[in-house]
Amino acid sequence: MNALVPLVVVGDALLDQDLSGRADRLAPDAPVPVVQGARPVARPGGAALAAYFAALDGRDVTLITALGDGEAARTVRRLLEDRVRIVELPLDGQLSRKTRVLAGGVPVLRLDDGDGRASGTTEEAIAAVEAAPAILVADYGRGAAEALRDVLTRTAARVPVVWDPHLRGSRPVRGVRLVTPSAAEAREFAAGLRTGPGAAAVPDEVRVGTHAGFRGPADDARELVRAWGVTSVAVTLGGEGALLSHGGDPLVLSTARNVRGDACGAGDCFAATAAGLLADGELPETAVQEAVRAATRYVEAGGAGALRIGTTPSATARPVEPPPTETGPDPFALAGRVREGGGTVVAAGGCFDLLHAGHVALLQAARRIGDCLVVCVNSDASVRRRKGGSRPLVPAADRIQVLLALGCVDAVAVFDEDTPEHVLGSLRPHVWAKGGDYALAELPEAALVRSWGGEVVLLPYLDGRSTTRLAERAARGPAADALRPARRR
C-alpha cells in the first residue's frame, strides 16, 4: 500500500463546544426551554477540525493557523497535540469560540465569543506552504488565507489545492483544483459576481432546461469556475450529495440513502476527504464521490455530537467507520443516542418483502410517534421459515436498501429468529408498532416490550395491500387480470 501524501491545511481555527442536556419544561419567566444536566464537550473547530479529519487515516498533516493566547487557544492545541503539527500565525484578539446548547441532541442556542483575526504571516508558514505537496484552505473569514494569499497563488500553479470558502472570507486564488462551497454559499458568491465589480464580464446564463429564469447550483458552479479561474467547483447539497462542475454540464454525485442528523462539521469532513484523495492522485470525480460518502457516514454516526477527541494518540482511531453497505446506520447506537438525549425510540417490524403502500403508511405513522424509527427486518432464512420456500421474493440486502431510502426510516436491524424478541431486547424501544392486522394476543413480543416500560401500538393498515396478493397478481400476469370482471366500488 502506498503511503498517504502529506497535507498542509491553511485556515482559521476555532474552538467548538457543546453543552448537552435534556429539556423537559419551559422556564416560568420566559417561553424558553430549561436545559438540565448539561455536560460540556470541546472539539477543534474550523480549519482545526478539517486538519483533525485529514489526520484520522494516519496522514501527516500540518495546520497553519492563528491561535494566540487564552484558554480557547490552549484547548485547541491540547486537542490536536500528537495528531497535527501546528505552524502558528500571529493573532490580533482572542481565538473565536462557538458554544452550542443542545437539548435532547437538538441545538436550541449558540453562543459566540472571540473576534480574533490573523494579523500577518511568518517565514515558517511561507516555507511550509511552498514545500507542501497538497493544500487544503479552510477559510472561515478570519484572515489566515488572506495573510498567505501570495504564496498560495504561486503554489496552486503546481500542486493540488482544495479551497473550502466562507462568505466572509477571500475568493479562491486562480489555479485551485477544487472549490467546495455549500449550495447557499455558491448562490451568494454567484450573485456577487453578477452585481459586484466586473459583473458585465460574467455571462448571465439563466436557463435550465425549458424553465427560463430559474437558477440552480449547476448555474452557480459554472459561473464560479469561469470567474474564479479554478479547475472545478463541487457544490455540497446536504443530504442529497454534491454537484461537480468543471465549467460545463455538471456531474451529480448522490448519497446512497437519505440521512438526517447533526450535520455540524460535515463540510469540513467533506473538504478534508476530497483534499486527501486529490493529494493521493485521485481524479476530482472520485475524490468528490468519496467525500460525499465520508460526510454521509459522519452524519449517520452522530456528527459533531458523537466525536470524542481524547488527549492521547490511542484516541485518534477514526470515530466514523463505514457501516456495512447492506445495513446502513448502526440501529443500536442510534437508539442509545436518542434514549440518552431524552427522545422516544420507536421500532416496527416485518418481512417487508415487495414494499407496498400499506408498509409505507405504517412506517410513516410509526415515525410520527417518536424521535427515531428502527425497522426490524426478518432475515432471508427467517422469511423462508415463516412464508415458505418461494419467499422472500427480494433478498434482505435489497429490502434493507429500499427501507433506508424512505424518509421515515432512520435505521434497520436484521434478525434471524422467527420473532424479534432478541433484537428488541437489545434495542429496548419505547414503542413497538405493528400493523392493525395483528391482535395484541398474537404478539409474543408484547410482554417483553412491556417489561421495560415500553408499549405496543397497533396502527391501521391500508385495506387490500398485501405482499402475497401482489405476488399472486404478478404470477398471473396482466392478461389474466384483464379477463377478470371489474369489481364494483
GROMACS .gro file of C-alpha atoms in nm:
model
  489
    1MET     CA    1   0.000   0.000   0.000
    2ASN     CA    2   0.138   0.340  -0.099
    3ALA     CA    3   0.200   0.592   0.179
    4LEU     CA    4  -0.052   0.874   0.208
    5VAL     CA    5   0.067   1.208   0.074
    6PRO     CA    6   0.118   1.472   0.347
    7LEU     CA    7  -0.134   1.757   0.355
    8VAL     CA    8  -0.099   2.120   0.465
    9VAL     CA    9  -0.417   2.283   0.597
   10VAL     CA   10  -0.429   2.663   0.588
   11GLY     CA   11  -0.713   2.840   0.760
   12ASP     CA   12  -0.886   2.974   1.067
   13ALA     CA   13  -0.901   2.751   1.373
   14LEU     CA   14  -1.192   2.779   1.615
   15LEU     CA   15  -1.285   2.612   1.941
   16ASP     CA   16  -1.623   2.437   1.927
   17GLN     CA   17  -1.805   2.341   2.245
   18ASP     CA   18  -2.131   2.160   2.313
   19LEU     CA   19  -2.335   2.184   2.631
   20SER     CA   20  -2.566   1.881   2.601
   21GLY     CA   21  -2.851   1.813   2.839
   22ARG     CA   22  -3.223   1.748   2.845
   23ALA     CA   23  -3.521   1.985   2.843
   24ASP     CA   24  -3.849   1.869   2.994
   25ARG     CA   25  -4.011   2.206   3.064
   26LEU     CA   26  -4.017   2.575   2.978
   27ALA     CA   27  -3.888   2.845   3.208
   28PRO     CA   28  -4.164   3.012   3.416
   29ASP     CA   29  -4.044   3.364   3.329
   30ALA     CA   30  -3.999   3.320   2.952
   31PRO     CA   31  -4.102   3.073   2.676
   32VAL     CA   32  -3.758   2.914   2.661
   33PRO     CA   33  -3.654   2.553   2.740
   34VAL     CA   34  -3.484   2.478   3.070
   35VAL     CA   35  -3.178   2.263   2.987
   36GLN     CA   36  -3.075   2.038   3.275
   37GLY     CA   37  -2.770   1.821   3.331
   38ALA     CA   38  -2.568   1.992   3.059
   39ARG     CA   39  -2.229   1.831   3.006
   40PRO     CA   40  -1.954   2.026   2.826
   41VAL     CA   41  -1.764   1.867   2.536
   42ALA     CA   42  -1.488   2.050   2.346
   43ARG     CA   43  -1.352   1.978   1.999
   44PRO     CA   44  -1.137   2.161   1.743
   45GLY     CA   45  -1.339   2.370   1.503
   46GLY     CA   46  -1.298   2.535   1.164
   47ALA     CA   47  -0.964   2.462   0.999
   48ALA     CA   48  -0.856   2.272   1.313
   49LEU     CA   49  -1.143   2.024   1.266
   50ALA     CA   50  -1.057   1.984   0.896
   51ALA     CA   51  -0.696   1.910   0.994
   52TYR     CA   52  -0.815   1.658   1.254
   53PHE     CA   53  -1.026   1.477   0.993
   54ALA     CA   54  -0.733   1.468   0.749
   55ALA     CA   55  -0.510   1.314   1.017
   56LEU     CA   56  -0.752   1.034   1.112
   57ASP     CA   57  -0.623   0.798   0.841
   58GLY     CA   58  -0.265   0.841   0.958
   59ARG     CA   59  -0.186   1.118   0.711
   60ASP     CA   60   0.093   1.361   0.804
   61VAL     CA   61  -0.090   1.694   0.850
   62THR     CA   62   0.042   2.044   0.913
   63LEU     CA   63  -0.203   2.314   1.020
   64ILE     CA   64  -0.113   2.677   0.953
   65THR     CA   65  -0.339   2.894   1.162
   66ALA     CA   66  -0.354   3.178   1.417
   67LEU     CA   67  -0.425   3.072   1.775
   68GLY     CA   68  -0.289   3.339   2.008
   69ASP     CA   69  -0.313   3.309   2.385
   70GLY     CA   70  -0.601   3.233   2.618
   71GLU     CA   71  -0.796   2.930   2.731
   72ALA     CA   72  -0.957   2.860   2.391
   73ALA     CA   73  -0.618   2.856   2.216
   74ARG     CA   74  -0.468   2.627   2.479
   75THR     CA   75  -0.761   2.386   2.443
   76VAL     CA   76  -0.723   2.365   2.064
   77ARG     CA   77  -0.351   2.294   2.098
   78ARG     CA   78  -0.423   2.019   2.351
   79LEU     CA   79  -0.690   1.859   2.133
   80LEU     CA   80  -0.457   1.847   1.832
   81GLU     CA   81  -0.131   1.751   2.003
   82ASP     CA   82   0.032   1.429   1.877
   83ARG     CA   83  -0.202   1.439   1.577
   84VAL     CA   84  -0.130   1.759   1.382
   85ARG     CA   85   0.179   1.975   1.352
   86ILE     CA   86   0.081   2.338   1.411
   87VAL     CA   87   0.257   2.634   1.247
   88GLU     CA   88   0.121   2.947   1.412
   89LEU     CA   89   0.044   3.286   1.261
   90PRO     CA   90   0.013   3.597   1.479
   91LEU     CA   91  -0.340   3.662   1.607
   92ASP     CA   92  -0.493   4.001   1.680
   93GLY     CA   93  -0.754   3.946   1.953
   94GLN     CA   94  -0.886   3.624   2.109
   95LEU     CA   95  -0.949   3.296   1.931
   96SER     CA   96  -1.312   3.252   1.829
   97ARG     CA   97  -1.517   3.007   2.035
   98LYS     CA   98  -1.860   2.874   1.941
   99THR     CA   99  -2.075   2.707   2.205
  100ARG     CA  100  -2.390   2.514   2.118
  101VAL     CA  101  -2.652   2.442   2.382
  102LEU     CA  102  -2.836   2.119   2.297
  103ALA     CA  103  -3.146   1.963   2.450
  104GLY     CA  104  -3.208   1.601   2.357
  105GLY     CA  105  -2.945   1.633   2.086
  106VAL     CA  106  -3.121   1.931   1.924
  107PRO     CA  107  -2.946   2.273   1.923
  108VAL     CA  108  -3.153   2.541   2.098
  109LEU     CA  109  -2.893   2.819   2.126
  110ARG     CA  110  -2.544   2.915   2.008
  111LEU     CA  111  -2.309   3.148   2.193
  112ASP     CA  112  -2.014   3.306   2.007
  113ASP     CA  113  -1.724   3.492   2.160
  114GLY     CA  114  -1.378   3.593   2.044
  115ASP     CA  115  -1.320   3.802   1.732
  116GLY     CA  116  -0.952   3.729   1.671
  117ARG     CA  117  -0.804   3.757   1.321
  118ALA     CA  118  -0.473   3.652   1.172
  119SER     CA  119  -0.263   3.967   1.156
  120GLY     CA  120   0.029   3.858   0.939
  121THR     CA  121   0.249   3.570   0.836
  122THR     CA  122   0.585   3.417   0.926
  123GLU     CA  123   0.878   3.274   0.734
  124GLU     CA  124   0.799   2.930   0.876
  125ALA     CA  125   0.441   2.948   0.744
  126ILE     CA  126   0.552   3.062   0.398
  127ALA     CA  127   0.811   2.784   0.382
  128ALA     CA  128   0.551   2.524   0.487
  129VAL     CA  129   0.316   2.631   0.206
  130GLU     CA  130   0.596   2.636  -0.052
  131ALA     CA  131   0.704   2.284   0.046
  132ALA     CA  132   0.351   2.140   0.060
  133PRO     CA  133   0.272   1.853  -0.179
  134ALA     CA  134  -0.101   1.933  -0.139
  135ILE     CA  135  -0.303   2.201   0.039
  136LEU     CA  136  -0.649   2.243   0.189
  137VAL     CA  137  -0.757   2.601   0.255
  138ALA     CA  138  -1.031   2.605   0.521
  139ASP     CA  139  -1.123   2.972   0.501
  140TYR     CA  140  -1.353   3.084   0.782
  141GLY     CA  141  -1.310   3.453   0.706
  142ARG     CA  142  -1.067   3.535   0.987
  143GLY     CA  143  -0.763   3.631   0.786
  144ALA     CA  144  -0.536   3.326   0.764
  145ALA     CA  145  -0.596   3.260   0.393
  146GLU     CA  146  -0.561   3.630   0.309
  147ALA     CA  147  -0.232   3.654   0.501
  148LEU     CA  148  -0.086   3.375   0.284
  149ARG     CA  149  -0.261   3.466  -0.041
  150ASP     CA  150   0.053   3.544  -0.242
  151VAL     CA  151   0.230   3.217  -0.162
  152LEU     CA  152  -0.095   3.022  -0.208
  153THR     CA  153  -0.130   3.173  -0.556
  154ARG     CA  154   0.219   3.059  -0.651
  155THR     CA  155   0.175   2.713  -0.501
  156ALA     CA  156  -0.165   2.647  -0.662
  157ALA     CA  157   0.003   2.656  -1.003
  158ARG     CA  158   0.198   2.336  -0.929
  159VAL     CA  159   0.026   2.129  -0.653
  160PRO     CA  160  -0.338   2.031  -0.588
  161VAL     CA  161  -0.518   2.288  -0.373
  162VAL     CA  162  -0.871   2.247  -0.237
  163TRP     CA  163  -1.039   2.566  -0.115
  164ASP     CA  164  -1.334   2.545   0.127
  165PRO     CA  165  -1.472   2.901   0.114
  166HIS     CA  166  -1.674   3.117   0.350
  167LEU     CA  167  -1.894   3.413   0.261
  168ARG     CA  168  -1.686   3.634   0.491
  169GLY     CA  169  -1.357   3.506   0.353
  170SER     CA  170  -1.138   3.557   0.048
  171ARG     CA  171  -1.220   3.439  -0.301
  172PRO     CA  172  -1.008   3.138  -0.404
  173VAL     CA  173  -0.681   3.205  -0.582
  174ARG     CA  174  -0.659   3.118  -0.950
  175GLY     CA  175  -0.548   2.767  -1.034
  176VAL     CA  176  -0.716   2.597  -0.738
  177ARG     CA  177  -0.801   2.235  -0.824
  178LEU     CA  178  -1.135   2.216  -0.637
  179VAL     CA  179  -1.358   2.466  -0.450
  180THR     CA  180  -1.623   2.327  -0.214
  181PRO     CA  181  -1.898   2.580  -0.130
  182SER     CA  182  -2.237   2.480   0.005
  183ALA     CA  183  -2.539   2.546  -0.216
  184ALA     CA  184  -2.624   2.861  -0.018
  185GLU     CA  185  -2.265   2.987  -0.041
  186ALA     CA  186  -2.246   2.917  -0.415
  187ARG     CA  187  -2.569   3.110  -0.466
  188GLU     CA  188  -2.436   3.413  -0.278
  189PHE     CA  189  -2.096   3.403  -0.448
  190ALA     CA  190  -2.256   3.383  -0.793
  191ALA     CA  191  -2.497   3.665  -0.711
  192GLY     CA  192  -2.199   3.878  -0.607
  193LEU     CA  193  -2.036   3.814  -0.942
  194ARG     CA  194  -2.344   3.947  -1.121
  195THR     CA  195  -2.380   4.259  -0.907
  196GLY     CA  196  -2.025   4.343  -0.800
  197PRO     CA  197  -1.724   4.483  -0.988
  198GLY     CA  198  -1.667   4.310  -1.322
  199ALA     CA  199  -2.021   4.178  -1.337
  200ALA     CA  200  -2.054   4.264  -1.705
  201ALA     CA  201  -1.788   4.006  -1.789
  202VAL     CA  202  -1.991   3.722  -1.636
  203PRO     CA  203  -2.240   3.564  -1.878
  204ASP     CA  204  -2.595   3.574  -1.746
  205GLU     CA  205  -2.696   3.218  -1.831
  206VAL     CA  206  -3.024   3.169  -1.651
  207ARG     CA  207  -3.191   2.893  -1.848
  208VAL     CA  208  -3.203   2.536  -1.723
  209GLY     CA  209  -3.397   2.303  -1.948
  210THR     CA  210  -3.715   2.484  -2.054
  211HIS     CA  211  -3.756   2.690  -1.737
  212ALA     CA  212  -3.643   3.042  -1.823
  213GLY     CA  213  -3.527   3.250  -1.531
  214PHE     CA  214  -3.457   2.960  -1.295
  215ARG     CA  215  -3.112   2.942  -1.139
  216GLY     CA  216  -2.978   2.637  -0.968
  217PRO     CA  217  -2.650   2.506  -0.824
  218ALA     CA  218  -2.533   2.396  -1.171
  219ASP     CA  219  -2.556   2.756  -1.300
  220ASP     CA  220  -2.382   2.891  -0.991
  221ALA     CA  221  -2.100   2.637  -1.012
  222ARG     CA  222  -2.045   2.705  -1.383
  223GLU     CA  223  -2.019   3.079  -1.322
  224LEU     CA  224  -1.779   3.035  -1.033
  225VAL     CA  225  -1.546   2.807  -1.231
  226ARG     CA  226  -1.519   3.068  -1.506
  227ALA     CA  227  -1.496   3.378  -1.288
  228TRP     CA  228  -1.255   3.237  -1.029
  229GLY     CA  229  -1.027   3.062  -1.278
  230VAL     CA  230  -1.039   2.731  -1.090
  231THR     CA  231  -1.044   2.379  -1.230
  232SER     CA  232  -1.368   2.264  -1.070
  233VAL     CA  233  -1.635   2.351  -0.814
  234ALA     CA  234  -1.815   2.093  -0.600
  235VAL     CA  235  -2.136   2.237  -0.455
  236THR     CA  236  -2.239   2.040  -0.148
  237LEU     CA  237  -2.614   1.968  -0.133
  238GLY     CA  238  -2.654   1.846   0.224
  239GLY     CA  239  -2.826   1.508   0.242
  240GLU     CA  240  -2.855   1.495  -0.139
  241GLY     CA  241  -2.481   1.471  -0.205
  242ALA     CA  242  -2.282   1.711  -0.422
  243LEU     CA  243  -2.272   1.860  -0.772
  244LEU     CA  244  -1.936   1.871  -0.950
  245SER     CA  245  -1.877   2.118  -1.233
  246HIS     CA  246  -1.572   2.182  -1.449
  247GLY     CA  247  -1.749   2.473  -1.618
  248GLY     CA  248  -1.984   2.273  -1.838
  249ASP     CA  249  -2.252   2.015  -1.771
  250PRO     CA  250  -2.237   1.906  -1.407
  251LEU     CA  251  -2.199   1.563  -1.253
  252VAL     CA  252  -2.438   1.493  -0.963
  253LEU     CA  253  -2.294   1.260  -0.701
  254SER     CA  254  -2.578   1.149  -0.477
  255THR     CA  255  -2.582   0.985  -0.136
  256ALA     CA  256  -2.678   0.618  -0.127
  257ARG     CA  257  -2.960   0.683   0.121
  258ASN     CA  258  -3.147   0.961   0.294
  259VAL     CA  259  -2.960   1.072   0.606
  260ARG     CA  260  -3.076   1.302   0.882
  261GLY     CA  261  -2.880   1.415   1.184
  262ASP     CA  262  -2.627   1.659   1.323
  263ALA     CA  263  -2.451   1.799   1.015
  264CYS     CA  264  -2.220   2.032   1.209
  265GLY     CA  265  -1.868   1.964   1.075
  266ALA     CA  266  -1.988   1.766   0.772
  267GLY     CA  267  -1.847   2.031   0.537
  268ASP     CA  268  -1.503   2.003   0.700
  269CYS     CA  269  -1.520   1.625   0.669
  270PHE     CA  270  -1.614   1.659   0.301
  271ALA     CA  271  -1.334   1.905   0.220
  272ALA     CA  272  -1.068   1.712   0.414
  273THR     CA  273  -1.160   1.385   0.242
  274ALA     CA  274  -1.158   1.541  -0.105
  275ALA     CA  275  -0.825   1.716  -0.041
  276GLY     CA  276  -0.660   1.399   0.083
  277LEU     CA  277  -0.773   1.197  -0.218
  278LEU     CA  278  -0.664   1.465  -0.465
  279ALA     CA  279  -0.328   1.471  -0.286
  280ASP     CA  280  -0.302   1.096  -0.343
  281GLY     CA  281  -0.361   1.141  -0.716
  282GLU     CA  282  -0.732   1.061  -0.749
  283LEU     CA  283  -0.949   1.235  -1.008
  284PRO     CA  284  -1.190   1.505  -0.886
  285GLU     CA  285  -1.488   1.282  -0.964
  286THR     CA  286  -1.355   1.005  -0.740
  287ALA     CA  287  -1.249   1.247  -0.468
  288VAL     CA  288  -1.589   1.415  -0.454
  289GLN     CA  289  -1.780   1.086  -0.457
  290GLU     CA  290  -1.573   0.953  -0.167
  291ALA     CA  291  -1.612   1.287   0.013
  292VAL     CA  292  -1.990   1.254  -0.015
  293ARG     CA  293  -1.971   0.905   0.135
  294ALA     CA  294  -1.742   1.019   0.417
  295ALA     CA  295  -1.967   1.311   0.509
  296THR     CA  296  -2.272   1.083   0.498
  297ARG     CA  297  -2.109   0.832   0.732
  298TYR     CA  298  -2.008   1.116   0.964
  299VAL     CA  299  -2.367   1.240   0.994
  300GLU     CA  300  -2.502   0.885   1.029
  301ALA     CA  301  -2.266   0.820   1.318
  302GLY     CA  302  -2.395   1.124   1.510
  303GLY     CA  303  -2.195   1.410   1.360
  304ALA     CA  304  -2.015   1.655   1.585
  305GLY     CA  305  -2.207   1.535   1.890
  306ALA     CA  306  -2.057   1.186   1.852
  307LEU     CA  307  -1.694   1.298   1.823
  308ARG     CA  308  -1.493   1.207   2.130
  309ILE     CA  309  -1.148   1.356   2.095
  310GLY     CA  310  -0.911   1.249   2.370
  311THR     CA  311  -0.563   1.371   2.451
  312THR     CA  312  -0.355   1.063   2.373
  313PRO     CA  313  -0.254   0.911   2.040
  314SER     CA  314  -0.455   0.597   2.121
  315ALA     CA  315  -0.771   0.807   2.099
  316THR     CA  316  -0.708   0.901   1.737
  317ALA     CA  317  -0.880   0.599   1.589
  318ARG     CA  318  -1.130   0.704   1.325
  319PRO     CA  319  -1.463   0.767   1.500
  320VAL     CA  320  -1.666   0.709   1.188
  321GLU     CA  321  -1.611   0.372   1.027
  322PRO     CA  322  -1.803   0.295   0.707
  323PRO     CA  323  -2.108   0.093   0.804
  324PRO     CA  324  -2.172  -0.227   0.607
  325THR     CA  325  -2.345  -0.130   0.285
  326GLU     CA  326  -2.634  -0.367   0.348
  327THR     CA  327  -2.722  -0.244   0.696
  328GLY     CA  328  -2.675   0.132   0.696
  329PRO     CA  329  -2.654   0.321   1.028
  330ASP     CA  330  -2.599   0.123   1.347
  331PRO     CA  331  -2.953   0.087   1.489
  332PHE     CA  332  -2.837   0.013   1.844
  333ALA     CA  333  -2.604   0.315   1.860
  334LEU     CA  334  -2.883   0.534   1.719
  335ALA     CA  335  -3.134   0.407   1.976
  336GLY     CA  336  -2.883   0.467   2.254
  337ARG     CA  337  -2.818   0.827   2.146
  338VAL     CA  338  -3.187   0.910   2.119
  339ARG     CA  339  -3.263   0.748   2.455
  340GLU     CA  340  -2.971   0.927   2.621
  341GLY     CA  341  -3.096   1.257   2.485
  342GLY     CA  342  -3.443   1.202   2.630
  343GLY     CA  343  -3.608   1.114   2.297
  344THR     CA  344  -3.856   0.841   2.212
  345VAL     CA  345  -3.733   0.531   2.028
  346VAL     CA  346  -3.991   0.364   1.803
  347ALA     CA  347  -3.943   0.024   1.643
  348ALA     CA  348  -4.151  -0.156   1.381
  349GLY     CA  349  -4.104  -0.500   1.233
  350GLY     CA  350  -4.185  -0.730   0.947
  351CYS     CA  351  -4.056  -0.903   0.636
  352PHE     CA  352  -4.117  -0.602   0.408
  353ASP     CA  353  -4.094  -0.823   0.101
  354LEU     CA  354  -4.217  -0.624  -0.201
  355LEU     CA  355  -4.257  -0.295  -0.016
  356HIS     CA  356  -4.604  -0.154  -0.087
  357ALA     CA  357  -4.823   0.140   0.011
  358GLY     CA  358  -4.951  -0.040   0.322
  359HIS     CA  359  -4.596  -0.075   0.451
  360VAL     CA  360  -4.518   0.290   0.378
  361ALA     CA  361  -4.829   0.415   0.556
  362LEU     CA  362  -4.748   0.201   0.861
  363LEU     CA  363  -4.387   0.322   0.879
  364GLN     CA  364  -4.481   0.687   0.832
  365ALA     CA  365  -4.735   0.661   1.112
  366ALA     CA  366  -4.482   0.488   1.338
  367ARG     CA  367  -4.218   0.756   1.279
  368ARG     CA  368  -4.461   1.031   1.379
  369ILE     CA  369  -4.490   0.874   1.725
  370GLY     CA  370  -4.131   0.936   1.833
  371ASP     CA  371  -3.787   1.077   1.755
  372CYS     CA  372  -3.640   0.786   1.555
  373LEU     CA  373  -3.771   0.475   1.382
  374VAL     CA  374  -3.575   0.150   1.372
  375VAL     CA  375  -3.722  -0.115   1.144
  376CYS     CA  376  -3.664  -0.478   1.249
  377VAL     CA  377  -3.649  -0.696   0.937
  378ASN     CA  378  -3.664  -1.074   0.910
  379SER     CA  379  -3.355  -1.227   0.751
  380ASP     CA  380  -3.394  -1.438   0.437
  381ALA     CA  381  -3.380  -1.760   0.642
  382SER     CA  382  -3.643  -1.627   0.881
  383VAL     CA  383  -3.874  -1.533   0.592
  384ARG     CA  384  -3.837  -1.878   0.437
  385ARG     CA  385  -3.935  -2.047   0.762
  386ARG     CA  386  -4.239  -1.825   0.801
  387LYS     CA  387  -4.356  -1.785   0.441
  388GLY     CA  388  -4.230  -2.094   0.263
  389GLY     CA  389  -3.952  -2.182   0.020
  390SER     CA  390  -4.068  -1.938  -0.250
  391ARG     CA  391  -4.007  -1.639  -0.026
  392PRO     CA  392  -3.854  -1.392   0.011
  393LEU     CA  393  -3.905  -1.251  -0.335
  394VAL     CA  394  -3.648  -0.981  -0.258
  395PRO     CA  395  -3.324  -1.063  -0.068
  396ALA     CA  396  -3.255  -0.896   0.265
  397ALA     CA  397  -2.980  -0.664   0.135
  398ASP     CA  398  -3.219  -0.517  -0.123
  399ARG     CA  399  -3.510  -0.494   0.122
  400ILE     CA  400  -3.290  -0.301   0.362
  401GLN     CA  401  -3.174  -0.055   0.098
  402VAL     CA  402  -3.533   0.016  -0.007
  403LEU     CA  403  -3.635   0.075   0.356
  404LEU     CA  404  -3.338   0.306   0.419
  405ALA     CA  405  -3.442   0.513   0.117
  406LEU     CA  406  -3.768   0.605   0.293
  407GLY     CA  407  -3.750   0.938   0.468
  408CYS     CA  408  -3.933   0.799   0.772
  409VAL     CA  409  -3.682   0.518   0.841
  410ASP     CA  410  -3.373   0.605   1.046
  411ALA     CA  411  -3.208   0.261   1.071
  412VAL     CA  412  -3.270  -0.109   1.006
  413ALA     CA  413  -3.192  -0.409   1.230
  414VAL     CA  414  -3.195  -0.763   1.087
  415PHE     CA  415  -3.296  -1.063   1.298
  416ASP     CA  416  -3.263  -1.431   1.210
  417GLU     CA  417  -3.514  -1.575   1.457
  418ASP     CA  418  -3.882  -1.632   1.382
  419THR     CA  419  -3.983  -1.348   1.615
  420PRO     CA  420  -3.791  -1.031   1.704
  421GLU     CA  421  -3.759  -1.070   2.083
  422HIS     CA  422  -3.378  -1.088   2.078
  423VAL     CA  423  -3.327  -0.771   1.871
  424LEU     CA  424  -3.596  -0.589   2.069
  425GLY     CA  425  -3.418  -0.679   2.392
  426SER     CA  426  -3.109  -0.501   2.260
  427LEU     CA  427  -3.295  -0.200   2.115
  428ARG     CA  428  -3.536  -0.160   2.412
  429PRO     CA  429  -3.769   0.076   2.220
  430HIS     CA  430  -4.021   0.292   2.399
  431VAL     CA  431  -4.282   0.195   2.137
  432TRP     CA  432  -4.323  -0.123   1.932
  433ALA     CA  433  -4.551  -0.055   1.633
  434LYS     CA  434  -4.731  -0.326   1.439
  435GLY     CA  435  -4.988  -0.325   1.161
  436GLY     CA  436  -5.356  -0.344   1.254
  437ASP     CA  437  -5.395  -0.691   1.102
  438TYR     CA  438  -5.248  -0.828   1.427
  439ALA     CA  439  -5.414  -0.856   1.766
  440LEU     CA  440  -5.218  -0.793   2.083
  441ALA     CA  441  -5.274  -1.151   2.191
  442GLU     CA  442  -5.093  -1.270   1.875
  443LEU     CA  443  -4.773  -1.079   1.954
  444PRO     CA  444  -4.534  -1.287   2.163
  445GLU     CA  445  -4.304  -0.986   2.195
  446ALA     CA  446  -4.573  -0.769   2.362
  447ALA     CA  447  -4.493  -0.890   2.715
  448LEU     CA  448  -4.121  -0.835   2.655
  449VAL     CA  449  -4.172  -0.474   2.543
  450ARG     CA  450  -4.385  -0.401   2.848
  451SER     CA  451  -4.120  -0.549   3.079
  452TRP     CA  452  -3.901  -0.237   3.044
  453GLY     CA  453  -4.192   0.006   3.044
  454GLY     CA  454  -4.246   0.015   2.668
  455GLU     CA  455  -4.581  -0.001   2.495
  456VAL     CA  456  -4.718  -0.182   2.194
  457VAL     CA  457  -4.916   0.023   1.942
  458LEU     CA  458  -5.132  -0.124   1.665
  459LEU     CA  459  -5.150   0.107   1.366
  460PRO     CA  460  -5.417   0.084   1.092
  461TYR     CA  461  -5.319  -0.094   0.772
  462LEU     CA  462  -5.439   0.021   0.431
  463ASP     CA  463  -5.706  -0.221   0.310
  464GLY     CA  464  -5.625  -0.455   0.024
  465ARG     CA  465  -5.246  -0.415   0.035
  466SER     CA  466  -5.060  -0.741   0.072
  467THR     CA  467  -4.728  -0.879  -0.049
  468THR     CA  468  -4.891  -1.219  -0.106
  469ARG     CA  469  -5.162  -1.066  -0.326
  470LEU     CA  470  -4.904  -0.865  -0.519
  471ALA     CA  471  -4.701  -1.181  -0.581
  472GLU     CA  472  -5.008  -1.373  -0.694
  473ARG     CA  473  -5.109  -1.095  -0.930
  474ALA     CA  474  -4.756  -1.080  -1.077
  475ALA     CA  475  -4.759  -1.457  -1.128
  476ARG     CA  476  -5.091  -1.441  -1.315
  477GLY     CA  477  -4.964  -1.171  -1.546
  478PRO     CA  478  -5.152  -0.873  -1.690
  479ALA     CA  479  -5.357  -1.082  -1.934
  480ALA     CA  480  -5.517  -1.282  -1.653
  481ASP     CA  481  -5.614  -0.966  -1.470
  482ALA     CA  482  -5.764  -0.822  -1.786
  483LEU     CA  483  -6.003  -1.122  -1.815
  484ARG     CA  484  -6.127  -1.080  -1.459
  485PRO     CA  485  -6.454  -0.885  -1.424
  486ALA     CA  486  -6.417  -0.541  -1.279
  487ARG     CA  487  -6.510  -0.516  -0.914
  488ARG     CA  488  -6.781  -0.272  -0.816
  489ARG     CA  489  -6.664   0.013  -0.598
   0.00000   0.00000   0.00000
